Coordinates of C-alpha atoms in Angstrom, one line a residue:
M1 CA 0.0 0.0 0.0
H2 CA 1.3 3.4 -0.9
I3 CA 2.0 5.7 2.1
K4 CA 1.3 9.4 1.3
V5 CA 4.1 11.7 2.3
S6 CA 4.2 15.5 2.8
H7 CA 7.0 17.8 3.8
E8 CA 6.2 21.2 5.3
V9 CA 8.2 23.9 3.6
P10 CA 8.9 27.7 4.0
F11 CA 6.8 30.0 1.9
C12 CA 9.4 30.3 -0.9
L13 CA 9.2 26.5 -1.6
L14 CA 5.5 26.1 -1.7
E15 CA 5.3 25.7 -5.5
N16 CA 8.4 23.5 -5.5
S17 CA 6.8 21.2 -2.9
L18 CA 4.2 20.1 -5.5
K19 CA 7.1 18.1 -7.1
F20 CA 7.9 16.0 -4.1
N21 CA 4.8 16.0 -1.9
D22 CA 1.9 13.5 -2.3
Y23 CA -0.4 15.9 -0.6
Q24 CA -0.3 19.3 1.2
Y25 CA -0.3 19.7 4.9
C26 CA -2.1 22.9 5.9
L27 CA -1.5 25.0 9.1
P28 CA -4.5 27.2 9.7
H29 CA -2.8 29.9 11.6
L30 CA -0.6 30.6 8.5
M31 CA -3.7 30.9 6.4
D32 CA -4.6 33.9 8.5
E33 CA -1.0 35.3 8.8
N34 CA 0.4 35.0 5.3
E35 CA -1.3 36.0 2.0
E36 CA 1.1 33.9 -0.1
Y37 CA 0.4 30.8 2.0
K38 CA -3.4 31.3 1.9
N39 CA -3.5 31.9 -1.9
F40 CA -1.3 28.8 -2.5
F41 CA -3.7 26.6 -0.6
L42 CA -6.9 28.1 -2.1
E43 CA -5.5 27.6 -5.6
Y44 CA -4.2 24.1 -4.9
R45 CA -7.6 23.2 -3.6
K46 CA -9.0 23.9 -7.1
Q47 CA -6.6 21.5 -8.8
K48 CA -7.8 18.1 -9.9
G49 CA -6.3 15.4 -7.6
S50 CA -5.4 17.8 -4.8
Y51 CA -5.4 16.4 -1.3
I52 CA -5.1 18.4 1.9
I53 CA -4.7 17.4 5.5
M54 CA -5.4 20.4 7.8
D55 CA -3.8 20.5 11.3
I56 CA -4.6 22.7 14.2
S57 CA -1.1 24.2 14.6
L58 CA -0.6 22.6 18.1
H59 CA 3.1 21.9 17.5
E60 CA 3.7 25.5 16.3
L61 CA 1.6 27.4 18.8
G62 CA 1.7 25.1 21.8
K63 CA -2.1 24.9 21.8
A64 CA -4.9 24.4 19.2
Y65 CA -5.6 27.3 17.0
N66 CA -8.7 29.5 17.6
T67 CA -11.8 27.4 17.2
D68 CA -13.8 30.1 15.2
R69 CA -10.9 30.3 12.7
L70 CA -10.6 26.6 12.5
W71 CA -14.3 26.4 11.5
Y72 CA -13.8 29.2 9.0
W73 CA -11.0 27.3 7.2
I74 CA -12.8 24.0 7.5
N75 CA -15.8 25.5 5.6
T76 CA -13.7 27.6 3.2
L77 CA -10.8 25.2 2.3
K78 CA -12.8 21.9 2.8
P79 CA -9.7 19.8 3.5
D80 CA -9.8 16.1 2.8
E81 CA -8.8 15.4 6.4
F82 CA -8.9 17.5 9.5
I83 CA -6.9 16.8 12.7
V84 CA -9.3 17.6 15.5
P85 CA -8.0 19.7 18.5
D86 CA -6.0 17.7 21.1
V87 CA -4.1 18.7 24.2
W88 CA -0.4 17.8 24.5
E89 CA 0.2 14.6 26.6
D90 CA -3.3 15.0 28.2
K91 CA -5.3 11.9 27.4
N92 CA -8.5 13.0 29.2
R93 CA -8.8 16.5 27.7
S94 CA -8.0 15.1 24.3
I95 CA -10.7 12.5 24.5
V96 CA -13.2 15.2 25.7
N97 CA -12.3 17.2 22.6
A98 CA -12.5 14.2 20.3
R99 CA -16.0 13.4 21.7
T100 CA -17.1 16.9 20.9
W101 CA -15.7 17.1 17.4
I102 CA -16.9 13.7 16.3
Q103 CA -20.5 15.0 16.8
A104 CA -19.9 18.3 15.0
P105 CA -21.4 18.7 11.5
F106 CA -18.7 18.9 8.9
P107 CA -18.9 19.6 5.1
K108 CA -19.3 16.3 3.3
G109 CA -16.2 14.4 2.5
I110 CA -13.9 15.6 5.3
K111 CA -12.4 12.8 7.4
K112 CA -11.8 13.6 11.0
V113 CA -8.5 12.5 12.5
A114 CA -7.8 12.3 16.3
V115 CA -4.3 12.3 17.8
V116 CA -3.3 9.9 20.6
Q117 CA -2.1 11.9 23.6
A118 CA -0.8 10.1 26.6
K119 CA 1.9 10.0 29.3
S120 CA 2.3 6.2 29.3
L121 CA 1.7 3.2 27.0
P122 CA -1.4 2.1 28.9
E123 CA -2.8 5.6 28.5
A124 CA -2.0 5.5 24.8
M125 CA -3.9 2.2 24.5
E126 CA -6.9 3.6 26.3
C127 CA -6.8 6.8 24.2
Y128 CA -6.6 4.9 20.9
Q129 CA -9.3 2.4 21.7
T130 CA -11.6 5.3 22.9
Y131 CA -11.1 7.1 19.6
K132 CA -12.1 4.0 17.7
D133 CA -15.1 3.5 19.9
L134 CA -16.2 7.1 19.2
G135 CA -16.1 6.4 15.5
Y136 CA -12.8 7.8 14.3
K137 CA -11.6 6.1 11.1
K138 CA -8.1 7.6 11.2
I139 CA -5.9 8.2 14.2
A140 CA -2.5 9.9 14.5
F141 CA 0.6 9.4 16.6
S142 CA 2.9 12.4 17.3
Y143 CA 6.7 11.9 17.2
G144 CA 7.6 13.7 20.4
A145 CA 5.7 12.0 23.3
S146 CA 7.8 11.7 26.4
Y147 CA 6.7 8.1 27.1
Y148 CA 8.5 6.9 24.0
N149 CA 11.7 7.4 25.9
D150 CA 10.3 5.4 28.7
I151 CA 9.6 2.5 26.3
S152 CA 13.0 2.7 24.7
S153 CA 16.0 3.3 26.9
H154 CA 18.3 4.1 24.0
P155 CA 20.9 6.6 25.2
N156 CA 20.4 8.7 22.1
K157 CA 17.1 10.4 23.0
D158 CA 16.2 11.2 19.4
M159 CA 16.7 7.5 18.4
G160 CA 14.8 6.5 21.5
K161 CA 11.8 8.6 20.5
A162 CA 11.7 6.9 17.1
L163 CA 12.1 3.4 18.6
G164 CA 9.6 4.2 21.3
R165 CA 6.9 5.1 18.8
I166 CA 7.5 2.1 16.6
Q167 CA 7.4 -0.1 19.8
A168 CA 4.2 1.5 21.0
I169 CA 2.4 1.0 17.7
S170 CA 3.8 -2.6 17.4
W171 CA 2.6 -3.4 20.9
L172 CA -0.9 -2.1 20.2
Y173 CA -0.9 -4.1 17.0
E174 CA 0.2 -7.3 18.8
K175 CA -2.6 -6.7 21.3
K176 CA -5.1 -6.3 18.4
I177 CA -6.0 -2.7 19.5
I178 CA -4.7 -1.7 16.1
S179 CA -5.9 -3.9 13.2
D180 CA -4.8 -4.3 9.6
F181 CA -7.8 -2.3 8.6
D182 CA -7.2 0.7 10.7
Q183 CA -5.8 4.0 9.3
I184 CA -2.9 5.8 11.0
H185 CA -1.1 9.0 10.4
L186 CA 2.4 9.7 11.7
L187 CA 3.1 13.2 12.8
G188 CA 6.7 14.3 12.4
C189 CA 9.8 12.3 13.3
S190 CA 13.0 12.5 15.4
V191 CA 15.1 10.6 12.9
P192 CA 14.0 10.2 9.2
Q193 CA 14.8 6.5 8.8
E194 CA 12.1 5.6 11.3
F195 CA 9.5 5.2 8.6
A196 CA 11.4 2.2 7.0
W197 CA 10.4 0.2 10.1
Y198 CA 6.7 0.4 9.2
Q199 CA 6.9 -1.6 6.0
D200 CA 4.9 -4.5 7.2
M201 CA 2.1 -2.4 8.8
P202 CA -0.6 -1.8 6.2
F203 CA -2.5 0.6 8.5
I204 CA 0.1 3.3 8.2
R205 CA -1.5 5.6 5.5
S206 CA 0.2 9.0 5.7
I207 CA 3.2 10.8 7.1
D208 CA 4.1 14.4 7.5
T209 CA 7.5 15.7 8.4
S210 CA 9.6 18.7 7.6
N211 CA 12.8 16.8 8.5
P212 CA 14.4 16.7 5.0
I213 CA 13.6 20.4 4.5
M214 CA 15.0 21.5 7.9
C215 CA 18.1 19.4 7.3
S216 CA 18.6 21.2 4.0
L217 CA 18.2 24.6 5.6
E218 CA 20.9 23.6 8.1
G219 CA 23.2 22.3 5.3
I220 CA 22.9 18.7 6.5
E221 CA 23.0 16.1 3.7
Y222 CA 21.3 12.7 4.5
N223 CA 23.7 9.8 4.5
M224 CA 22.8 6.4 3.0
W225 CA 20.7 5.3 6.0
G226 CA 19.4 8.6 7.5
L227 CA 20.6 10.6 10.5
D228 CA 21.3 9.9 14.2
K229 CA 19.7 13.1 15.5
K230 CA 17.0 15.6 14.9
P231 CA 18.0 18.9 13.2
E232 CA 17.8 22.0 15.4
A233 CA 16.2 24.1 12.7
N234 CA 12.5 25.0 13.4
M235 CA 10.1 26.0 10.6
N236 CA 8.9 28.9 12.7
N237 CA 12.4 30.4 12.3
F238 CA 12.7 29.7 8.6
Q239 CA 9.2 30.4 7.2
D240 CA 10.2 33.7 5.6
I241 CA 13.6 32.6 4.2
K242 CA 14.4 33.9 0.7
L243 CA 14.6 31.4 -2.1
S244 CA 18.1 32.7 -2.9
K245 CA 19.2 31.5 0.6
V246 CA 17.9 27.9 0.0
N247 CA 20.1 25.2 -1.4
Q248 CA 17.5 23.7 -3.7
T249 CA 19.9 21.0 -4.9
L250 CA 20.2 19.8 -1.3
V251 CA 16.4 20.0 -0.9
N252 CA 15.9 17.8 -3.9
F253 CA 18.5 15.4 -2.8
N254 CA 17.2 15.0 0.8
T255 CA 13.6 14.7 -0.2
W256 CA 14.6 12.0 -2.8
K257 CA 16.9 10.2 -0.3
F258 CA 14.1 10.3 2.4
R259 CA 11.9 8.2 0.1
E260 CA 14.8 5.9 -0.9
F261 CA 16.0 4.8 2.5
N262 CA 12.4 4.5 3.8
N263 CA 11.3 2.5 0.7
L264 CA 8.4 4.9 0.1

């Protein structure tokens, strides 16, 4: 099964991203803050075959974006998938939100996606199962949960995060909480080669990560198997970078290499 991949990019690379992204990952706060970003997504939406997953900007803002503005962009952009508001590492509040949003009337054709939030593997199991019971057909796992490092004691914390997520998902699959017919989205990564470890898991349907782009902006070239640490670059600090400052050859190499060593 083909896994859809999207890499978030600075504004100057939006058009270029159409060459290496399977879909576009939309951050609603940027729709309000940047005219170029807004116009790109509104025009992309008109294209035949376009596919958009809209997030709530939790990673960028520290909390879900303004609810009224979320609703505005849900109804205006009509994304193919919408990641409903969650609360970082707070299982109970995330479930409360998920229960509210699953009942909300959406424009036809938009799939609602809930994100597992937990402080331990048992909490993650409860959260995932509750989302399924509520009726969510697609569920996401973030890359940065602290409990991943509790699962994996690898001394390299970035590697541990990646190993912890794959072990958490593998355990839920073994316990039949996750089935072959589920649909899972993977939010971000600590090390880019993590995605090669999901090859025998048909329920992994989509990935979003800015990793190859952030590495390119730092001047880091992927080696043949990936990296051993997460780049320090943050999209918030590079969103307005000029195209003349971007090594586009390195961007093309890293986005190609990402797919190669992950067999995507």
